[in-house]
Amino acid sequence: MSTWRVGWLIARKDLRIEWRSRVITNQVLPFAFVTMVIFGIALDANTDVLELVAPGLVWLATMFSLLLLVQRAFSVEADDGALDAMRVAGVDARGIFLGKAIGLVVQLLVLEVLLLCAAMVLYGETIRLDGVVLLVTTMVSATCGLAAVGTLYGGLAAGSKGRETLLPLLTLPAVAPVLIGATRAVESALGTGVAELSEGWQWVSLLTVFAVVFGVGGALAFGPLIDE
Amino acid sequence: MSAAAPSEPPAASAVASDGSGPVVELRDVVATLGNFPALSGTTMHVDQGEIVLLRGPNGAGKTTLLRLCAGLVPVVRGTATILGHDLTVDRERVRPHVGLLGHQNGLYADLTVGENVRFWGSTVGATTIEIESAMERMGVADRLESVPVSKLSAGQKRRTALAALVARRARLWLLDEPHAGLDQRARDELDEILTQASQSGATVLVASHELDRAESLATRTIDLIAGHAGSESDR
C-alpha cells in the first residue's frame, strides 16, 4: 500500500474522530479564544498596541493550540494501544506521519481562520484585499511547518513518560522560526505598522523551506522514532 | 509437538512463509526490558494451526515473548524466525502478518465497530468483501456495526479487535490474557473464535493466567520460567 494511500486513510480517520468527539470545538477553540482575550487584557486593551502586535498574538495562540491538538492526535492512538497495533501491522510509518500531519493541517487552518476573525473583532485588525494572497500562502506554509514539527515530536513524545511536559519542551523551541516568519509575513499582508507587502514573500520562502525540511526529515525519521 | 533440538536448526528458507514450516522458531533468544533480562535463552517452535498456551508466573516473560514475536521487542541475542523471516533483519516483512492483542484492543473509541474494522482492513488493502466477512465471522456485523466502540461491552470490544485481526489477514495471533475482563458467555465465544481461526490456518499463541480455560483451548502448553521456555506438554 502506498504512503499516500496510508496517509489518506489515517487523515480521514483522524478528522472523523475529531468531528465526532468535538474536542476542537469544545476545548481547543475556547482555549485559543481565551488566550487571545488574555493577551488583550495583558496589553491593557490598548487598541493601537493590539493592532500592531495582533499577527504575533494570533500565531502565539495558534502554537499553544497546536500543543493541544498534537497531544490529542497522539492520545487517540495511545489510549487503546492503536499506535502499537499500527507498528505491529507494519503500517508504513511515513504514511502515518503524513496522515497525522494532514489531519493537523486541516484543524490548524480552521483554527487560524477563526483566530484571525477574533483578532479583527478583539484587536480591531483589518485585512487588505491586496494582501490576501500573501496571507493565505503564509497560513498554508506556516501551518504545514507547524504540523510537521508537531507530528514529529508528538510521535517522539507519545511513547515517553511525562509526554505532556516533554511535548511543549521539544516543540516550542523548534517552531520559533515559524513564529517569527509567519508573524512578519502576516504583518506585511495586513500592512501592520510600516511593513511592506513585498517583504512578506521572503518570509514565506523561509516558512516553505522550514516546512519542506521538517516534512521530509520528519517522514524519514518517524518510523525509527516510534519504534524506539 | 516439542521444542526444536538446538543441534538441528532449520534453515530460514525452509521455514516457508506459505505455512509449510514452523510459524515461530526461537533459538536461544535473549531479550531485555531496559537492563532487566526478560527472556534469557528461550528456545521454542510453533507450527501452523496450533493454539499454544504460554504459562508462567508474573514476570516470567510471557508478554515480552509475545511482543518479541510481534517485532516490538528487539532480539538481543539468538535467532528468531517468524513466518520464515528472520526477525532481526526482516521485521518489516513479518509485521503485516502478525496480530497482537494485548491488554488493549487497538480500537478508536469514537469510531463505530464497522469504521474500526474497515480502517484496519484498509491498512493492508483488504477488500470490502474480506472486511464484511471478518465482521460476520466475529459476530459484529449488522446490529453492532454502527455502534461506537465506546458504547461496547468488554467482550464486544474483544470481538471487534479480533475482527480487525481477521480483516488484516493476520496469520499469527498473539493474545495476551485474552479472557481478562470478559463474562462467561464472551469467554466461550472467544474460545470458539480461536478454535475456528486455528482450523482455518491461523496460528495462535496465548498467554493466560486462566489456566483451566486456556488449557482446554490449547493444543500445547509451554511453561515459561524466569525467561526460559521450560517443559512442554501436548494435549
Tab-separated table of C-alpha atoms in Angstrom:
chain	number	residue	atom	x	y	z
A	1	MET	CA	0.000	0.000	0.000
A	2	SER	CA	1.415	3.390	-0.996
A	3	THR	CA	2.479	6.001	1.540
A	4	TRP	CA	-0.093	8.449	0.145
A	5	ARG	CA	-2.915	5.932	0.455
A	6	VAL	CA	-1.966	5.172	4.079
A	7	GLY	CA	-1.689	8.905	4.748
A	8	TRP	CA	-5.149	9.486	3.318
A	9	LEU	CA	-6.646	6.652	5.411
A	10	ILE	CA	-5.121	7.992	8.616
A	11	ALA	CA	-6.004	11.629	7.929
A	12	ARG	CA	-9.609	10.663	7.146
A	13	LYS	CA	-9.796	8.552	10.292
A	14	ASP	CA	-8.320	11.344	12.466
A	15	LEU	CA	-10.641	14.005	11.070
A	16	ARG	CA	-13.645	11.733	11.531
A	17	ILE	CA	-12.665	11.152	15.163
A	18	GLU	CA	-12.246	14.885	15.757
A	19	TRP	CA	-15.556	15.648	14.072
A	20	ARG	CA	-17.332	13.124	16.311
A	21	SER	CA	-15.581	13.966	19.567
A	22	ARG	CA	-15.948	17.753	19.136
A	23	VAL	CA	-12.776	18.265	21.151
A	24	ILE	CA	-11.628	21.017	18.800
A	25	THR	CA	-14.895	22.966	19.106
A	26	ASN	CA	-15.477	22.306	22.791
A	27	GLN	CA	-11.945	22.610	24.115
A	28	VAL	CA	-9.285	23.821	21.678
A	29	LEU	CA	-11.229	26.742	20.181
A	30	PRO	CA	-12.381	28.096	23.558
A	31	PHE	CA	-8.797	27.771	24.811
A	32	ALA	CA	-7.482	29.711	21.798
A	33	PHE	CA	-10.094	32.447	22.194
A	34	VAL	CA	-9.429	32.768	25.925
A	35	THR	CA	-5.722	33.099	25.127
A	36	MET	CA	-6.494	35.929	22.695
A	37	VAL	CA	-8.636	37.710	25.274
A	38	ILE	CA	-5.952	37.325	27.964
A	39	PHE	CA	-3.332	38.782	25.602
A	40	GLY	CA	-5.670	41.731	25.123
A	41	ILE	CA	-6.076	42.214	28.853
A	42	ALA	CA	-2.329	41.838	29.454
A	43	LEU	CA	-1.672	44.615	26.925
A	44	ASP	CA	-4.123	46.893	28.719
A	45	ALA	CA	-6.684	46.664	25.910
A	46	ASN	CA	-4.762	49.398	24.092
A	47	THR	CA	-6.123	49.086	20.544
A	48	ASP	CA	-3.125	50.829	18.947
A	49	VAL	CA	-0.726	48.347	20.521
A	50	LEU	CA	-3.042	45.385	19.954
A	51	GLU	CA	-3.405	46.188	16.270
A	52	LEU	CA	0.375	46.288	15.937
A	53	VAL	CA	1.017	43.006	17.734
A	54	ALA	CA	-2.089	41.148	16.533
A	55	PRO	CA	-0.255	38.966	13.965
A	56	GLY	CA	2.179	37.726	16.616
A	57	LEU	CA	-0.613	37.088	19.099
A	58	VAL	CA	-2.587	35.085	16.524
A	59	TRP	CA	0.432	32.855	15.870
A	60	LEU	CA	1.202	32.502	19.577
A	61	ALA	CA	-2.371	31.378	20.230
A	62	THR	CA	-2.042	29.002	17.258
A	63	MET	CA	1.137	27.483	18.686
A	64	PHE	CA	-0.336	26.926	22.120
A	65	SER	CA	-3.357	25.332	20.477
A	66	LEU	CA	-1.025	23.204	18.345
A	67	LEU	CA	0.258	21.573	21.520
A	68	LEU	CA	-3.291	20.597	22.499
A	69	LEU	CA	-4.067	19.293	19.028
A	70	VAL	CA	-0.873	17.227	18.843
A	71	GLN	CA	-1.431	15.766	22.301
A	72	ARG	CA	-4.972	14.918	21.316
A	73	ALA	CA	-3.866	13.385	17.985
A	74	PHE	CA	-1.478	11.012	19.720
A	75	SER	CA	-3.566	10.273	22.817
A	76	VAL	CA	-6.205	8.913	20.424
A	77	GLU	CA	-3.562	6.453	19.239
A	78	ALA	CA	-2.178	5.649	22.682
A	79	ASP	CA	-5.447	5.284	24.653
A	80	ASP	CA	-6.189	1.759	23.465
A	81	GLY	CA	-2.823	0.807	22.004
A	82	ALA	CA	-3.647	1.709	18.393
A	83	LEU	CA	-0.169	3.091	17.665
A	84	ASP	CA	1.371	-0.204	18.825
A	85	ALA	CA	-1.181	-2.038	16.696
A	86	MET	CA	-0.135	0.047	13.690
A	87	ARG	CA	3.522	-0.768	14.322
A	88	VAL	CA	2.730	-4.467	14.619
A	89	ALA	CA	0.601	-4.301	11.478
A	90	GLY	CA	3.566	-2.871	9.602
A	91	VAL	CA	1.637	0.223	8.548
A	92	ASP	CA	4.037	2.475	6.622
A	93	ALA	CA	5.460	4.910	9.192
A	94	ARG	CA	5.833	7.627	6.533
A	95	GLY	CA	2.148	7.196	5.797
A	96	ILE	CA	1.315	7.543	9.498
A	97	PHE	CA	3.391	10.729	9.632
A	98	LEU	CA	1.750	12.095	6.518
A	99	GLY	CA	-1.767	11.257	7.699
A	100	LYS	CA	-1.285	12.727	11.152
A	101	ALA	CA	0.262	15.872	9.647
A	102	ILE	CA	-2.579	16.320	7.131
A	103	GLY	CA	-5.141	15.936	9.921
A	104	LEU	CA	-3.328	18.615	11.918
A	105	VAL	CA	-3.042	20.947	8.906
A	106	VAL	CA	-6.802	20.874	8.345
A	107	GLN	CA	-7.594	21.523	12.016
A	108	LEU	CA	-4.978	24.270	12.326
A	109	LEU	CA	-6.190	26.073	9.201
A	110	VAL	CA	-9.738	26.169	10.564
A	111	LEU	CA	-8.403	27.421	13.878
A	112	GLU	CA	-6.252	30.135	12.242
A	113	VAL	CA	-9.144	31.500	10.196
A	114	LEU	CA	-11.257	31.755	13.348
A	115	LEU	CA	-8.394	33.364	15.280
A	116	LEU	CA	-7.936	35.933	12.514
A	117	CYS	CA	-11.641	36.755	12.784
A	118	ALA	CA	-11.208	37.048	16.558
A	119	ALA	CA	-8.267	39.430	16.008
A	120	MET	CA	-10.467	41.602	13.803
A	121	VAL	CA	-13.150	41.744	16.471
A	122	LEU	CA	-10.982	41.960	19.590
A	123	TYR	CA	-7.968	43.920	18.325
A	124	GLY	CA	-9.530	45.938	15.502
A	125	GLU	CA	-7.316	44.255	12.890
A	126	THR	CA	-8.267	44.719	9.214
A	127	ILE	CA	-7.443	42.612	6.162
A	128	ARG	CA	-6.259	44.341	2.978
A	129	LEU	CA	-7.556	42.935	-0.266
A	130	ASP	CA	-4.127	43.119	-1.945
A	131	GLY	CA	-2.590	41.153	0.890
A	132	VAL	CA	-4.986	38.212	0.751
A	133	VAL	CA	-2.761	36.030	-1.470
A	134	LEU	CA	0.234	36.597	0.803
A	135	LEU	CA	-1.903	35.970	3.870
A	136	VAL	CA	-3.271	32.671	2.540
A	137	THR	CA	0.154	31.495	1.322
A	138	THR	CA	1.681	32.342	4.686
A	139	MET	CA	-1.020	30.478	6.570
A	140	VAL	CA	-0.641	27.383	4.408
A	141	SER	CA	3.161	27.245	4.504
A	142	ALA	CA	3.404	28.073	8.225
A	143	THR	CA	0.710	25.529	9.046
A	144	CYS	CA	2.498	22.787	7.115
A	145	GLY	CA	5.667	23.523	9.087
A	146	LEU	CA	3.825	23.544	12.416
A	147	ALA	CA	2.036	20.304	11.602
A	148	ALA	CA	5.278	18.602	10.543
A	149	VAL	CA	7.094	19.603	13.732
A	150	GLY	CA	4.058	18.748	15.867
A	151	THR	CA	3.694	15.304	14.320
A	152	LEU	CA	7.391	14.530	14.605
A	153	TYR	CA	7.668	15.479	18.264
A	154	GLY	CA	4.204	14.155	19.060
A	155	GLY	CA	5.307	10.742	17.819
A	156	LEU	CA	8.558	11.005	19.769
A	157	ALA	CA	6.790	12.022	22.983
A	158	ALA	CA	3.941	9.527	22.560
A	159	GLY	CA	5.913	6.621	23.958
A	160	SER	CA	7.721	8.607	26.642
A	161	LYS	CA	6.978	9.095	30.282
A	162	GLY	CA	5.927	12.670	31.054
A	163	ARG	CA	4.874	13.252	27.448
A	164	GLU	CA	2.592	16.126	28.467
A	165	THR	CA	5.592	18.200	29.533
A	166	LEU	CA	8.053	16.799	27.025
A	167	LEU	CA	5.979	17.829	24.009
A	168	PRO	CA	5.997	21.613	24.688
A	169	LEU	CA	9.670	21.460	25.660
A	170	LEU	CA	10.555	19.899	22.318
A	171	THR	CA	8.051	21.664	20.107
A	172	LEU	CA	8.101	25.310	21.144
A	173	PRO	CA	11.814	25.949	20.508
A	174	ALA	CA	11.586	24.111	17.182
A	175	VAL	CA	8.671	26.203	15.930
A	176	ALA	CA	10.241	29.524	16.926
A	177	PRO	CA	11.333	30.191	13.303
A	178	VAL	CA	7.726	29.693	12.199
A	179	LEU	CA	6.522	32.159	14.830
A	180	ILE	CA	8.975	34.780	13.600
A	181	GLY	CA	8.487	34.154	9.883
A	182	ALA	CA	4.712	33.851	9.993
A	183	THR	CA	4.341	36.950	12.165
A	184	ARG	CA	6.467	39.064	9.818
A	185	ALA	CA	4.702	37.733	6.726
A	186	VAL	CA	1.238	38.375	8.178
A	187	GLU	CA	2.326	41.865	9.255
A	188	SER	CA	3.225	42.508	5.623
A	189	ALA	CA	-0.024	41.024	4.370
A	190	LEU	CA	-2.106	43.127	6.759
A	191	GLY	CA	0.059	46.240	6.397
A	192	THR	CA	0.667	46.388	10.128
A	193	GLY	CA	2.940	49.271	11.149
A	194	VAL	CA	5.494	50.050	8.443
A	195	ALA	CA	5.592	46.544	6.929
A	196	GLU	CA	5.608	46.431	3.111
A	197	LEU	CA	3.674	43.821	1.180
A	198	SER	CA	6.724	42.732	-0.834
A	199	GLU	CA	8.753	41.978	2.306
A	200	GLY	CA	6.360	39.207	3.245
A	201	TRP	CA	7.345	36.874	0.419
A	202	GLN	CA	10.889	36.467	1.756
A	203	TRP	CA	9.410	35.183	4.981
A	204	VAL	CA	7.115	32.864	3.057
A	205	SER	CA	10.226	31.387	1.414
A	206	LEU	CA	11.698	30.714	4.855
A	207	LEU	CA	8.441	29.131	6.006
A	208	THR	CA	8.332	26.924	2.906
A	209	VAL	CA	11.910	25.735	3.387
A	210	PHE	CA	11.127	25.011	7.035
A	211	ALA	CA	8.017	23.017	6.097
A	212	VAL	CA	9.882	21.004	3.460
A	213	VAL	CA	12.828	20.232	5.756
A	214	PHE	CA	10.655	19.121	8.666
A	215	GLY	CA	8.184	17.390	6.347
A	216	VAL	CA	10.801	15.278	4.572
A	217	GLY	CA	13.015	14.818	7.643
A	218	GLY	CA	10.031	14.004	9.813
A	219	ALA	CA	8.675	11.420	7.390
A	220	LEU	CA	12.051	9.680	7.247
A	221	ALA	CA	12.688	9.823	10.995
A	222	PHE	CA	9.182	8.950	12.145
A	223	GLY	CA	9.483	5.157	11.758
A	224	PRO	CA	12.629	4.735	13.863
A	225	LEU	CA	11.284	7.259	16.394
A	226	ILE	CA	8.038	5.428	17.117
A	227	ASP	CA	9.819	2.084	17.019
A	228	GLU	CA	12.128	3.092	19.871
B	1	MET	CA	4.978	-31.132	19.242
B	2	SER	CA	8.178	-30.366	21.079
B	3	ALA	CA	10.855	-27.741	21.378
B	4	ALA	CA	13.285	-27.823	18.483
B	5	ALA	CA	16.589	-29.511	19.199
B	6	PRO	CA	19.391	-26.940	19.290
B	7	SER	CA	21.589	-29.171	17.124
B	8	GLU	CA	19.178	-29.149	14.191
B	9	PRO	CA	18.466	-25.577	13.273
B	10	PRO	CA	16.084	-25.415	10.326
B	11	ALA	CA	17.184	-23.140	7.533
B	12	ALA	CA	15.144	-19.964	7.438
B	13	SER	CA	14.356	-20.566	3.799
B	14	ALA	CA	12.913	-23.968	4.677
B	15	VAL	CA	10.536	-22.402	7.130
B	16	ALA	CA	8.414	-21.094	4.351
B	17	SER	CA	6.013	-18.237	4.807
B	18	ASP	CA	3.456	-20.320	2.899
B	19	GLY	CA	2.767	-22.219	6.088
B	20	SER	CA	4.751	-25.373	5.343
B	21	GLY	CA	7.110	-24.978	8.308
B	22	PRO	CA	7.174	-23.608	11.834
B	23	VAL	CA	5.429	-20.281	12.163
B	24	VAL	CA	7.510	-19.349	15.205
B	25	GLU	CA	11.074	-20.584	15.626
B	26	LEU	CA	13.054	-19.149	18.547
B	27	ARG	CA	16.532	-20.334	19.328
B	28	ASP	CA	18.373	-19.191	22.492
B	29	VAL	CA	16.644	-15.840	22.307
B	30	VAL	CA	17.674	-13.172	24.758
B	31	ALA	CA	15.632	-10.000	25.151
B	32	THR	CA	15.825	-7.247	27.715
B	33	LEU	CA	13.482	-4.620	29.050
B	34	GLY	CA	15.861	-1.821	29.940
B	35	ASN	CA	18.603	-3.618	31.861
B	36	PHE	CA	16.281	-6.379	33.035
B	37	PRO	CA	16.718	-9.686	31.165
B	38	ALA	CA	13.107	-10.539	30.289
B	39	LEU	CA	13.970	-13.551	28.119
B	40	SER	CA	17.212	-15.383	28.760
B	41	GLY	CA	17.846	-18.066	26.171
B	42	THR	CA	14.334	-19.068	25.125
B	43	THR	CA	14.039	-21.859	22.576
B	44	MET	CA	10.694	-22.961	21.171
B	45	HIS	CA	8.812	-23.508	17.977
B	46	VAL	CA	5.184	-23.365	16.962
B	47	ASP	CA	3.636	-24.926	13.865
B	48	GLN	CA	0.855	-23.602	11.705
B	49	GLY	CA	-2.659	-24.068	13.069
B	50	GLU	CA	-1.536	-24.687	16.639
B	51	ILE	CA	-3.037	-22.979	19.650
B	52	VAL	CA	-0.174	-22.761	22.119
B	53	LEU	CA	-0.648	-21.667	25.709
B	54	LEU	CA	2.215	-19.857	27.412
B	55	ARG	CA	2.093	-20.457	31.148
B	56	GLY	CA	4.147	-18.912	33.856
B	57	PRO	CA	4.088	-16.665	36.895
B	58	ASN	CA	4.079	-12.882	36.665
B	59	GLY	CA	7.393	-11.642	35.299
B	60	ALA	CA	8.184	-14.938	33.570
B	61	GLY	CA	8.428	-13.175	30.213
B	62	LYS	CA	5.123	-14.161	28.583
B	63	THR	CA	4.186	-10.667	27.445
B	64	THR	CA	7.756	-9.942	26.339
B	65	LEU	CA	7.772	-13.141	24.300
B	66	LEU	CA	4.545	-12.149	22.549
B	67	ARG	CA	5.815	-8.615	21.899
B	68	LEU	CA	9.101	-10.025	20.597
B	69	CYS	CA	7.210	-12.238	18.135
B	70	ALA	CA	5.331	-9.104	17.034
B	71	GLY	CA	8.604	-7.286	16.411
B	72	LEU	CA	8.027	-4.777	19.203
B	73	VAL	CA	10.860	-6.012	21.427
B	74	PRO	CA	14.301	-6.408	19.830
B	75	VAL	CA	16.200	-9.688	19.857
B	76	VAL	CA	19.422	-9.051	21.763
B	77	ARG	CA	20.937	-12.484	21.099
B	78	GLY	CA	19.887	-15.719	19.451
B	79	THR	CA	17.719	-16.203	16.375
B	80	ALA	CA	14.013	-15.593	15.951
B	81	THR	CA	12.292	-16.675	12.765
B	82	ILE	CA	8.645	-15.759	12.319
B	83	LEU	CA	6.723	-16.983	9.267
B	84	GLY	CA	10.019	-17.768	7.596
B	85	HIS	CA	11.548	-14.347	8.110
B	86	ASP	CA	14.435	-13.547	10.413
B	87	LEU	CA	13.047	-11.080	12.920
B	88	THR	CA	16.393	-9.393	13.477
B	89	VAL	CA	16.823	-8.368	9.833
B	90	ASP	CA	13.400	-8.651	8.246
B	91	ARG	CA	10.991	-7.306	10.841
B	92	GLU	CA	9.015	-5.243	8.340
B	93	ARG	CA	8.093	-8.344	6.306
B	94	VAL	CA	6.883	-10.154	9.402
B	95	ARG	CA	4.687	-7.435	10.824
B	96	PRO	CA	1.859	-7.330	8.271
B	97	HIS	CA	1.075	-10.993	9.029
B	98	VAL	CA	1.110	-10.746	12.801
B	99	GLY	CA	-1.718	-9.568	15.039
B	100	LEU	CA	-1.079	-8.713	18.678
B	101	LEU	CA	-3.963	-8.388	21.079
B	102	GLY	CA	-2.613	-7.384	24.440
B	103	HIS	CA	-4.341	-5.769	27.353
B	104	GLN	CA	-5.517	-3.129	24.910
B	105	ASN	CA	-7.657	-3.643	21.830
B	106	GLY	CA	-6.148	-1.082	19.434
B	107	LEU	CA	-9.559	0.419	18.708
B	108	TYR	CA	-10.723	4.012	18.340
B	109	ALA	CA	-13.475	4.768	20.851
B	110	ASP	CA	-15.120	7.494	18.755
B	111	LEU	CA	-15.402	5.337	15.647
B	112	THR	CA	-18.047	2.689	15.125
B	113	VAL	CA	-17.313	-1.027	15.003
B	114	GLY	CA	-17.592	-1.003	11.211
B	115	GLU	CA	-15.331	2.018	10.831
B	116	ASN	CA	-12.684	0.443	13.065
B	117	VAL	CA	-12.647	-2.871	11.220
B	118	ARG	CA	-12.716	-1.133	7.829
B	119	PHE	CA	-9.815	1.099	8.851
B	120	TRP	CA	-7.632	-1.819	9.963
B	121	GLY	CA	-8.572	-3.867	6.922
B	122	SER	CA	-7.811	-0.959	4.606
B	123	THR	CA	-4.294	-0.567	6.020
B	124	VAL	CA	-3.382	-3.869	4.356
B	125	GLY	CA	-5.541	-3.334	1.283
B	126	ALA	CA	-8.263	-5.815	2.278
B	127	THR	CA	-11.296	-5.806	0.008
B	128	THR	CA	-14.777	-4.794	1.174
B	129	ILE	CA	-15.856	-8.429	0.933
B	130	GLU	CA	-12.972	-9.560	3.157
B	131	ILE	CA	-13.787	-6.883	5.711
B	132	GLU	CA	-17.513	-7.681	5.744
B	133	SER	CA	-16.704	-11.366	6.036
B	134	ALA	CA	-14.383	-10.701	9.007
B	135	MET	CA	-17.171	-8.814	10.785
B	136	GLU	CA	-19.664	-11.583	10.033
B	137	ARG	CA	-17.250	-14.206	11.340
B	138	MET	CA	-16.707	-12.392	14.595
B	139	GLY	CA	-20.381	-11.602	15.039
B	140	VAL	CA	-20.027	-7.832	14.946
B	141	ALA	CA	-21.820	-7.188	11.658
B	142	ASP	CA	-25.371	-5.862	11.311
B	143	ARG	CA	-26.604	-4.709	14.723
B	144	LEU	CA	-23.205	-3.787	16.169
B	145	GLU	CA	-21.650	-2.388	13.001
B	146	SER	CA	-22.855	1.164	13.514
B	147	VAL	CA	-22.337	1.249	17.293
B	148	PRO	CA	-19.443	3.422	18.565
B	149	VAL	CA	-16.753	1.342	20.252
B	150	SER	CA	-17.079	3.493	23.394
B	151	LYS	CA	-20.554	2.018	23.887
B	152	LEU	CA	-19.491	-1.639	23.643
B	153	SER	CA	-19.023	-4.148	26.447
B	154	ALA	CA	-15.556	-5.609	27.075
B	155	GLY	CA	-16.495	-8.788	25.199
B	156	GLN	CA	-17.824	-6.886	22.197
B	157	LYS	CA	-14.636	-4.823	22.091
B	158	ARG	CA	-12.574	-8.028	22.074
B	159	ARG	CA	-14.667	-9.412	19.242
B	160	THR	CA	-14.241	-6.170	17.292
B	161	ALA	CA	-10.482	-6.299	17.825
B	162	LEU	CA	-10.425	-9.909	16.619
B	163	ALA	CA	-12.479	-8.915	13.573
B	164	ALA	CA	-9.811	-6.302	12.854
B	165	LEU	CA	-7.141	-9.025	13.107
B	166	VAL	CA	-9.061	-11.200	10.656
B	167	ALA	CA	-9.628	-8.260	8.315
B	168	ARG	CA	-5.886	-7.582	8.445
B	169	ARG	CA	-5.355	-11.208	7.353
B	170	ALA	CA	-3.145	-11.871	10.373
B	171	ARG	CA	-1.681	-15.375	10.222
B	172	LEU	CA	-0.082	-15.370	13.649
B	173	TRP	CA	-2.333	-14.268	16.502
B	174	LEU	CA	-0.537	-13.242	19.682
B	175	LEU	CA	-3.003	-12.913	22.528
B	176	ASP	CA	-2.083	-11.657	25.977
B	177	GLU	CA	-4.679	-12.515	28.618
B	178	PRO	CA	-7.476	-12.599	26.058
B	179	HIS	CA	-10.087	-13.756	28.590
B	180	ALA	CA	-9.443	-10.913	31.029
B	181	GLY	CA	-12.493	-8.783	31.709
B	182	LEU	CA	-14.878	-11.000	29.769
B	183	ASP	CA	-18.015	-12.616	31.135
B	184	GLN	CA	-18.686	-16.349	30.816
B	185	ARG	CA	-20.537	-16.071	27.520
B	186	ALA	CA	-17.910	-13.815	25.943
B	187	ARG	CA	-15.177	-16.234	27.044
B	188	ASP	CA	-16.980	-19.133	25.420
B	189	GLU	CA	-17.393	-17.095	22.255
B	190	LEU	CA	-13.726	-16.142	22.270
B	191	ASP	CA	-12.676	-19.783	22.609
B	192	GLU	CA	-14.905	-20.701	19.707
B	193	ILE	CA	-13.431	-17.901	17.596
B	194	LEU	CA	-9.874	-19.013	18.371
B	195	THR	CA	-10.688	-22.635	17.554
B	196	GLN	CA	-12.231	-21.562	14.247
B	197	ALA	CA	-9.226	-19.354	13.478
B	198	SER	CA	-6.884	-22.246	14.161
B	199	GLN	CA	-8.932	-24.581	11.970
B	200	SER	CA	-8.766	-22.075	9.141
B	201	GLY	CA	-4.964	-21.991	9.310
B	202	ALA	CA	-4.132	-19.190	11.745
B	203	THR	CA	-1.615	-19.913	14.466
B	204	VAL	CA	-2.467	-18.720	17.962
B	205	LEU	CA	-0.066	-18.039	20.821
B	206	VAL	CA	-1.898	-17.296	24.071
B	207	ALA	CA	-0.514	-16.053	27.370
B	208	SER	CA	-3.026	-16.557	30.121
B	209	HIS	CA	-3.427	-16.892	33.846
B	210	GLU	CA	-6.779	-18.603	33.445
B	211	LEU	CA	-5.212	-21.983	33.110
B	212	ASP	CA	-8.289	-24.230	33.162
B	213	ARG	CA	-9.920	-22.366	30.330
B	214	ALA	CA	-6.755	-21.789	28.324
B	215	GLU	CA	-5.590	-25.382	28.755
B	216	SER	CA	-8.846	-26.731	27.412
B	217	LEU	CA	-8.444	-24.480	24.389
B	218	ALA	CA	-4.751	-25.050	23.680
B	219	THR	CA	-3.268	-27.868	21.634
B	220	ARG	CA	0.005	-27.486	23.528
B	221	THR	CA	1.350	-25.639	26.542
B	222	ILE	CA	4.778	-24.172	27.149
B	223	ASP	CA	5.906	-23.212	30.630
B	224	LEU	CA	7.978	-20.072	30.873
B	225	ILE	CA	10.080	-19.754	33.989
B	226	ALA	CA	12.254	-16.681	34.526
B	227	GLY	CA	12.574	-16.028	30.837
B	228	HIS	CA	13.273	-19.652	29.870
B	229	ALA	CA	10.914	-21.919	27.940
B	230	GLY	CA	10.731	-24.928	30.226
B	231	SER	CA	8.590	-28.027	29.993
B	232	GLU	CA	6.084	-28.592	27.225
B	233	SER	CA	3.038	-30.760	27.042
B	234	ASP	CA	0.865	-31.800	24.144
B	235	ARG	CA	-2.873	-32.073	24.614
